[in-house]
Short mmCIF file of C-alpha atoms and ligand atoms in Angstrom, two decimals:
data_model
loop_
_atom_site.label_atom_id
_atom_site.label_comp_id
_atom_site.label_asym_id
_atom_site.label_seq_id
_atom_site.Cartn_x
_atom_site.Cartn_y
_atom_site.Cartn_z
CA UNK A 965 129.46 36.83 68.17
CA UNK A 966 127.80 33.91 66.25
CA UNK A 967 124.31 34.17 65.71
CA UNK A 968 122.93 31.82 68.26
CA UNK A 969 118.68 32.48 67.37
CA UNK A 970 118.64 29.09 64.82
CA UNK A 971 120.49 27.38 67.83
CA UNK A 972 117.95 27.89 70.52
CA UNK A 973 114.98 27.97 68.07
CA UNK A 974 115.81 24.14 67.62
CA UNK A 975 116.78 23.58 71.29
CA UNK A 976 113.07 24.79 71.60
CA UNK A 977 111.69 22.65 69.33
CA UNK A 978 113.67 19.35 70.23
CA UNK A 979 112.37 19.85 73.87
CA UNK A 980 108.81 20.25 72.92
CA UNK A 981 109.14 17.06 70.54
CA UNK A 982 111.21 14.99 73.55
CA UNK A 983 108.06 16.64 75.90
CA UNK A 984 105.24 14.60 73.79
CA UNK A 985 107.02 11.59 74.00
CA UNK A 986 107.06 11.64 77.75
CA UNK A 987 102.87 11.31 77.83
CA UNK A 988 101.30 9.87 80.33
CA UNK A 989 98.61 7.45 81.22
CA UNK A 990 96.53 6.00 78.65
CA UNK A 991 93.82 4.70 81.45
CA UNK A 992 90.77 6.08 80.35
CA UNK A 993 89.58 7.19 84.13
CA UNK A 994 92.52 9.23 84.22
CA UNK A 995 91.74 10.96 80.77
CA UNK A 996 90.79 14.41 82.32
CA UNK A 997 94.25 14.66 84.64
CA UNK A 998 96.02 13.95 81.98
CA UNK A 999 93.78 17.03 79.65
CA UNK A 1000 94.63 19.26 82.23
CA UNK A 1001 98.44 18.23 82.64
CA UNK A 1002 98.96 18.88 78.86
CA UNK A 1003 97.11 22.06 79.11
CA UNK A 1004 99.73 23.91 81.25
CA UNK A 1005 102.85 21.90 79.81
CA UNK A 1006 101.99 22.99 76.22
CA UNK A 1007 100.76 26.75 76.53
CA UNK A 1008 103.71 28.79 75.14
CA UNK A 1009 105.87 28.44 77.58
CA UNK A 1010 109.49 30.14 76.73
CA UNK A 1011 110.94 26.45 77.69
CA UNK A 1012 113.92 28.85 79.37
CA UNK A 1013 115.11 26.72 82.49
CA UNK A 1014 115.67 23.26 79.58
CA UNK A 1015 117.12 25.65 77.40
CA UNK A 1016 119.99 26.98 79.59
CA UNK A 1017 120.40 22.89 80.47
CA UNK A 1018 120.64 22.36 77.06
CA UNK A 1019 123.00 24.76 76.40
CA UNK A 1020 125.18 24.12 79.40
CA UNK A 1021 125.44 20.31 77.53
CA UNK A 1022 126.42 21.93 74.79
CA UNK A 1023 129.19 23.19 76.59
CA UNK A 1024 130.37 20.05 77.92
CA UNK A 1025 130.27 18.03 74.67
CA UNK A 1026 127.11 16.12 75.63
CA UNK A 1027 125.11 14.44 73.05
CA UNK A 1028 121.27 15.73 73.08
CA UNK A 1029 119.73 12.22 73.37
CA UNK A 1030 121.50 12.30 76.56
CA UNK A 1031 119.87 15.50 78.16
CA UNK A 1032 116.32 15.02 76.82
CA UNK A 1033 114.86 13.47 80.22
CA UNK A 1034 116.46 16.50 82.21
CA UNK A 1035 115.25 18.81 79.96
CA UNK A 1036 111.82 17.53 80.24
CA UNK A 1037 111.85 16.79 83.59
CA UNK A 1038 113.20 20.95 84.26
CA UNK A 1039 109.58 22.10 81.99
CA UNK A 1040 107.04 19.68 84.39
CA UNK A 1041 109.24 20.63 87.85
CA UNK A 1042 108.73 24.65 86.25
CA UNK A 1043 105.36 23.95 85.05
CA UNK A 1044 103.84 21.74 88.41
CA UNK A 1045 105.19 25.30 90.20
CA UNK A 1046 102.96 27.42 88.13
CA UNK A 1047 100.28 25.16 88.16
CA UNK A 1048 100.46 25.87 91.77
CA UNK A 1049 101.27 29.30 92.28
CA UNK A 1050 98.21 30.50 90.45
CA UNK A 1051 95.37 28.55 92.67
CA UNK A 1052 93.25 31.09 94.88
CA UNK A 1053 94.94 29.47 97.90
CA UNK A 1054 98.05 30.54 96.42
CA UNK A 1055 98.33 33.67 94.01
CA UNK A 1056 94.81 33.31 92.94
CA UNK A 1057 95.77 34.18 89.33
CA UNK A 1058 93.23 33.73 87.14
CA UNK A 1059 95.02 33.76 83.66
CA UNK A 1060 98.51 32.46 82.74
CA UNK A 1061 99.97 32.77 79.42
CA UNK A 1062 97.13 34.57 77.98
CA UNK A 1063 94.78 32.24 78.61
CA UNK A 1064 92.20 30.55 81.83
CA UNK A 1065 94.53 29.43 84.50
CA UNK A 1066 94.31 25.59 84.66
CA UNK A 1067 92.05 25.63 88.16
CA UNK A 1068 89.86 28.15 86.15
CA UNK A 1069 89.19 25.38 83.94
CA UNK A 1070 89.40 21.85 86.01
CA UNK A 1071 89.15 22.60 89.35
CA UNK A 1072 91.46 23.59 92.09
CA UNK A 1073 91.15 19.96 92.78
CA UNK A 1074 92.47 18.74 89.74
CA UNK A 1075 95.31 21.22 89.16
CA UNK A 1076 96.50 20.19 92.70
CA UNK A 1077 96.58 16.67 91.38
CA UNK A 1078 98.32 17.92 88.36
CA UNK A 1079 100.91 20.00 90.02
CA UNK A 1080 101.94 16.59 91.86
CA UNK A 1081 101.42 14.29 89.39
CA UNK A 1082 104.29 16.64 86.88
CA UNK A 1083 106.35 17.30 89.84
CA UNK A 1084 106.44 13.41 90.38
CA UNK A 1085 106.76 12.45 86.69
CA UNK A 1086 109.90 14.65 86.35
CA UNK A 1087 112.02 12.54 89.00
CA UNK A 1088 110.77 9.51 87.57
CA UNK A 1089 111.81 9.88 84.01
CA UNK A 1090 115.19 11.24 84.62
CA UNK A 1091 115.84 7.91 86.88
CA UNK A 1092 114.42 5.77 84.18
CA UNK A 1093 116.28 7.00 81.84
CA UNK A 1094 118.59 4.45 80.13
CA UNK A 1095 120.86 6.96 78.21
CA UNK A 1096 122.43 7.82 81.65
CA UNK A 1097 124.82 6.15 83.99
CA UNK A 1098 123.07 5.45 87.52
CA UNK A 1099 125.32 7.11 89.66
CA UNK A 1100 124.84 10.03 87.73
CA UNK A 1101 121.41 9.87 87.41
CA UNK A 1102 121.18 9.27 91.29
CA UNK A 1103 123.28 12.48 91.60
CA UNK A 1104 121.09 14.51 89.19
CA UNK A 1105 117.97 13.69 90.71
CA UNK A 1106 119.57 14.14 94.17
CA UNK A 1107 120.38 17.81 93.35
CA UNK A 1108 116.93 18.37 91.59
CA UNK A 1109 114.97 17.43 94.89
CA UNK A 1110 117.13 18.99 96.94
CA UNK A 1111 116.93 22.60 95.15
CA UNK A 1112 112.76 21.94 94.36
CA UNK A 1113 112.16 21.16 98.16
CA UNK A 1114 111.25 22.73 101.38
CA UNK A 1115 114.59 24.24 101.62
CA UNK A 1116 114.46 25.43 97.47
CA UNK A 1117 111.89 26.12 95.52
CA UNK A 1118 109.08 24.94 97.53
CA UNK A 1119 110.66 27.34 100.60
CA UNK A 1120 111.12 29.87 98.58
CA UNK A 1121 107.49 30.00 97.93
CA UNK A 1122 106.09 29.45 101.22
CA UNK A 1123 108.17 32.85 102.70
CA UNK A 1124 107.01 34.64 99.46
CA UNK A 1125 102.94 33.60 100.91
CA UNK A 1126 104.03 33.97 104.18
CA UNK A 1127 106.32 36.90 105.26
CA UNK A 1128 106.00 39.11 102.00
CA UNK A 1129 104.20 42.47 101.95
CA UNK A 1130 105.42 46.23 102.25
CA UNK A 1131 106.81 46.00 105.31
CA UNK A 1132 109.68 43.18 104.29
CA UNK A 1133 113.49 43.74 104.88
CA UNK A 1134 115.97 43.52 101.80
CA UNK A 1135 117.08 40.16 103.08
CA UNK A 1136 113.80 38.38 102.92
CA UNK A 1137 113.06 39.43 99.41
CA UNK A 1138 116.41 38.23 98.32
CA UNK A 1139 115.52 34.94 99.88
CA UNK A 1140 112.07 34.35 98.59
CA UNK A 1141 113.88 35.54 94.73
CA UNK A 1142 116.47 33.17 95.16
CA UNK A 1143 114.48 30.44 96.58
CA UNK A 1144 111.49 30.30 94.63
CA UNK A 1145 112.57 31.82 91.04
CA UNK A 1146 117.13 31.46 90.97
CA UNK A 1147 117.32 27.71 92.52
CA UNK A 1148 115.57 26.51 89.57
CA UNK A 1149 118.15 27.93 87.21
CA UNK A 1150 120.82 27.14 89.36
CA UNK A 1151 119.38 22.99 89.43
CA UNK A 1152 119.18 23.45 85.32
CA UNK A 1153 122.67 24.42 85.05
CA UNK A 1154 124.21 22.31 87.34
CA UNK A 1155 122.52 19.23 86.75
CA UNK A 1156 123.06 19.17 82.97
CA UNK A 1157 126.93 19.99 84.00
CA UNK A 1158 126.78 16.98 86.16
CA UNK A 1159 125.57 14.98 82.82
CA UNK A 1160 128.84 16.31 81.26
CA UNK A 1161 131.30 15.18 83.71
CA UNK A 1162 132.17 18.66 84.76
CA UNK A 1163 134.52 19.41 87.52
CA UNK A 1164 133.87 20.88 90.92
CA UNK A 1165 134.90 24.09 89.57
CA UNK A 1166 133.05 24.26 86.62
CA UNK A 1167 129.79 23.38 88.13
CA UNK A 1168 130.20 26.19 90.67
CA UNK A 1169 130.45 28.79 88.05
CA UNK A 1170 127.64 27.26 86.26
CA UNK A 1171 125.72 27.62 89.53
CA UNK A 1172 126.65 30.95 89.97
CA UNK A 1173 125.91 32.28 86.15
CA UNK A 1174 122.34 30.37 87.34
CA UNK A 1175 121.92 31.68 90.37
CA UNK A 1176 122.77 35.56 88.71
CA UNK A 1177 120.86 34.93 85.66
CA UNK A 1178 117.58 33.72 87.48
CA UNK A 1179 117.98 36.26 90.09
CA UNK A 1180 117.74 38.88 87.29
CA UNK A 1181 114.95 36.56 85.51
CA UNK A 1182 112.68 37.22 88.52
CA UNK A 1183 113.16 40.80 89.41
CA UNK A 1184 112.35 41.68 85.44
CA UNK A 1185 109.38 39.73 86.37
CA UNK A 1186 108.80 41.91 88.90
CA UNK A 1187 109.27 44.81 86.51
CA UNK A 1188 106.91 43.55 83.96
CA UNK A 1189 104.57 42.84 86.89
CA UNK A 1190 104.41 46.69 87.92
CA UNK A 1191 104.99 47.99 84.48
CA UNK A 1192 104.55 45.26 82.36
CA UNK A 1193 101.40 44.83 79.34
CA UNK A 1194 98.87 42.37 80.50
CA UNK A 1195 98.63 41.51 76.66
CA UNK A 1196 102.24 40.54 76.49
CA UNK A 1197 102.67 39.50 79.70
CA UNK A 1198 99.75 36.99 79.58
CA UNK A 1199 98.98 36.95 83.51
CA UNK A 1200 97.57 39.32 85.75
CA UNK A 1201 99.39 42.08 86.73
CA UNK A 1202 100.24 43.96 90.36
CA UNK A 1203 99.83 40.67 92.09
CA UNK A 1204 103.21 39.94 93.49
CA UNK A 1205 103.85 40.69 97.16
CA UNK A 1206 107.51 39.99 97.40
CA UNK A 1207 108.19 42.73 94.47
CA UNK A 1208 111.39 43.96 93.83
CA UNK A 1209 110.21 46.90 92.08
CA UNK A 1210 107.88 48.11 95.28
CA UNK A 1211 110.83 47.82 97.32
CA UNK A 1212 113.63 49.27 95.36
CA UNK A 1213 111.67 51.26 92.15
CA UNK A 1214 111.80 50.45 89.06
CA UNK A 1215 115.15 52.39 88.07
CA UNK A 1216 117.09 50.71 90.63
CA UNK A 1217 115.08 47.31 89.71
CA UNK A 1218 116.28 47.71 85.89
CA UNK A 1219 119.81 48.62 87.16
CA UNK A 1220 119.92 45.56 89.48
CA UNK A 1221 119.11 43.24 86.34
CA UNK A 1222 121.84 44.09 84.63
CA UNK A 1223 124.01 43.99 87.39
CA UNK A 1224 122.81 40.41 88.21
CA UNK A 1225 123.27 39.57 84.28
CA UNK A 1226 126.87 40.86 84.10
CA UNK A 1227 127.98 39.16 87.22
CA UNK A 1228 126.12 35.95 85.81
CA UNK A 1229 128.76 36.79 82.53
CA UNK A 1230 131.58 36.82 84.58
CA UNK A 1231 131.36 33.60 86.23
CA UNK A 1232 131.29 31.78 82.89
CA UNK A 1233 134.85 33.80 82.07
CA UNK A 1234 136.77 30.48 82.78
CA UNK A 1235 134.98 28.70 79.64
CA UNK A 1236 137.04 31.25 77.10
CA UNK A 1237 135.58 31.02 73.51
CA UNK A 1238 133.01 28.28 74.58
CA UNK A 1239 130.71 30.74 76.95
CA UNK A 1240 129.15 32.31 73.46
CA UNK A 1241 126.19 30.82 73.71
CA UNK A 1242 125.69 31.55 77.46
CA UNK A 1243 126.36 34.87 76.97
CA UNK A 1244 123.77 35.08 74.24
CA UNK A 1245 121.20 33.56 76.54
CA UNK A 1246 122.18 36.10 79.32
CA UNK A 1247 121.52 38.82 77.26
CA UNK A 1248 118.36 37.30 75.44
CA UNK A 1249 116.98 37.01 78.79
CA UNK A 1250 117.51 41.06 79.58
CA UNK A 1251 115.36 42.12 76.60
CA UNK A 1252 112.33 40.36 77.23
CA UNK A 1253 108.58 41.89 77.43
CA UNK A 1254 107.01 38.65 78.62
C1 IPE B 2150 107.40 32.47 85.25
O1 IPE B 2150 108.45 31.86 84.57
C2 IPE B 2150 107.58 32.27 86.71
C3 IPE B 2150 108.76 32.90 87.28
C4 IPE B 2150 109.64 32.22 87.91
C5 IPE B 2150 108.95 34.33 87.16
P1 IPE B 2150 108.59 31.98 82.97
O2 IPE B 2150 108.52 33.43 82.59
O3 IPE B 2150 109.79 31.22 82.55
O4 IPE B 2150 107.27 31.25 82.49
P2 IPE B 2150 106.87 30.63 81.07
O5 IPE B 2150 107.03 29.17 81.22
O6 IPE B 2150 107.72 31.18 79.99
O7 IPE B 2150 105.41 31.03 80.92
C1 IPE B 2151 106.68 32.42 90.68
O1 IPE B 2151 106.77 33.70 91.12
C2 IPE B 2151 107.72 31.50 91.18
C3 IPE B 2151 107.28 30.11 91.02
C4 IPE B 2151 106.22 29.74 90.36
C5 IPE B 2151 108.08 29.10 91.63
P1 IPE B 2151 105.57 34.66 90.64
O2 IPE B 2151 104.34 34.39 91.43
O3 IPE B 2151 106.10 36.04 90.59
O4 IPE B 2151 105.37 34.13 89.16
P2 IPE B 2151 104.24 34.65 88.16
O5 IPE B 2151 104.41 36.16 88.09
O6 IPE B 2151 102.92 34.24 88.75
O7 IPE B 2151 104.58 33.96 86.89
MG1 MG B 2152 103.91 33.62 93.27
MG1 MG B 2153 102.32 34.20 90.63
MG1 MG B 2154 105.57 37.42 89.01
#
């Protein structure tokens, strides 16, 4: 298999340089929303959900200057969630990525405003994006607030607060998982497909490699959570109340992640020779301690 490393090292890199030119506000009164927006969106994040839509373009021929606003917009709609799931109303998680959680340092008031603020910049720059075609940017965006909402991500998060703890069926957990961790992948793959003029077919087995992949993203989380190294992990552990691994153990748990990765493999078997690099990203995404 081609070594695909220098690949996503500069997918990385274009996203954070396409990420600083999508600042925001210059208004002085605004200074300190702004400090604590670029706080969370440049703090090491592994920039995973715009590198799958990167690579999904990729696949489809599409030029980069063409998928920078979705990539962008995938980080803030990722990063507004964390922002989010760590206030003390929430998780009440008091570090992320190694370092103060951004309520720890502005305010739960602030970060709220934050969350929003990303959540909302990420629809906007995608539709003002000039590099697109309006009906498809009316489609992407479409899709995008349709998997983030009540009935995606934001769902998905609300039954993980809400009906989560020892006591919770196999079928809820696989909700809140899907819902608030594998919709996200799914609305990375299939938008950038939608960019790239893909066909019905092809975006369903995009959205199912997603839907696998990120439903074996968030049980490893789950791993690392119960067995994880606070160092590495850079958050703090044994928080997580819709946990795969107190459910199921952490045998079965590792098991069910590479399950979840092959099936996510085998949906991409229709792309023949040009699935390499998702392939690559399925199984970078098994090996990793953080
Ligand atoms: C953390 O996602 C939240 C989950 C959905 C498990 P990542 O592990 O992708 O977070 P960063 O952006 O790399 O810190
Ligand atoms: C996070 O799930 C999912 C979203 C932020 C949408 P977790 O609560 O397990 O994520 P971490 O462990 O805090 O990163
Ligand atoms: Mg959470
Ligand atoms: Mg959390
Ligand atoms: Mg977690």
């Amino acid at each position: 298999m081609e070594d695909v490393l220098p690949y996503f090292n500069e997918s990385k890199s274009y996203v954070e340089t396409k990420l600083k030119e999508y600042m925001g506000s210059t208004e002085p009164l605004l200074k300190v929303l702004e400090e604590s927006i670029n706080y969370s969106l440049y703090s090491g994040g592994k920039r995973i959900r715009p590198l799958f839509a990167l690579v999904v373009g990729d696949l489809f021929g599409v030029s980069r200057n063409k998928l920078a606003s979705l990539a962008c917009a995938l980080e803030m709609i990722h990063t507004a969630s964390l922002i989010m799931d760590d206030l003390p109303n929430m998780d009440d998680a008091k570090t992320r990525r190694g370092r103060p959680a951004n309520h720890v340092i502005y305010g739960q008031d602030v970060a709220t405003l934050a969350s929003i603020g990303l959540l909302t910049r990420a629809y906007e720059i995608v539709l003002a994006d000039n590099e697109l075609p309006p009906d498809r940017k009316t489609r992407v965006v479409g899709k995008l607030a349709n998997l983030v909402g009540t009935e995606g991500l934001v769902g998905g998060q609300f039954v993980d607060l809400k009906c989560s703890g020892p006591e919770m069926d196999s079928s809820t957990l696989e909700y809140i998982h899907h819902h608030k961790t594998a919709i996200l992948f799914v609305a990375s793959g299939s938008t950038a497909a939608i960019i790239g003029n893909a066909s019905d077919e092809e975006i369903a087995a995009i959205e199912e490699y997603g839907r696998n992949l990120g439903f074996a993203f968030q049980i490893l989380d789950d791993l690392l959570d119960s067995a994880g190294s606070t160092e590495k992990v850079g958050k703090p552990l044994h928080r997580d109340r819709g946990n795969f691994a107190m459910l199921y153990g952490r045998d079965k748990c590792r098991q069910l992640v590479q399950d979840h990765t092959n099936a996510a493999i085998k949906a991409i078997e229709l792309f023949g020779g040009r699935n390499q690099k998702l392939i690559a990203l399925g199984r970078m995404l098994l090996k990793r301690k953080s």
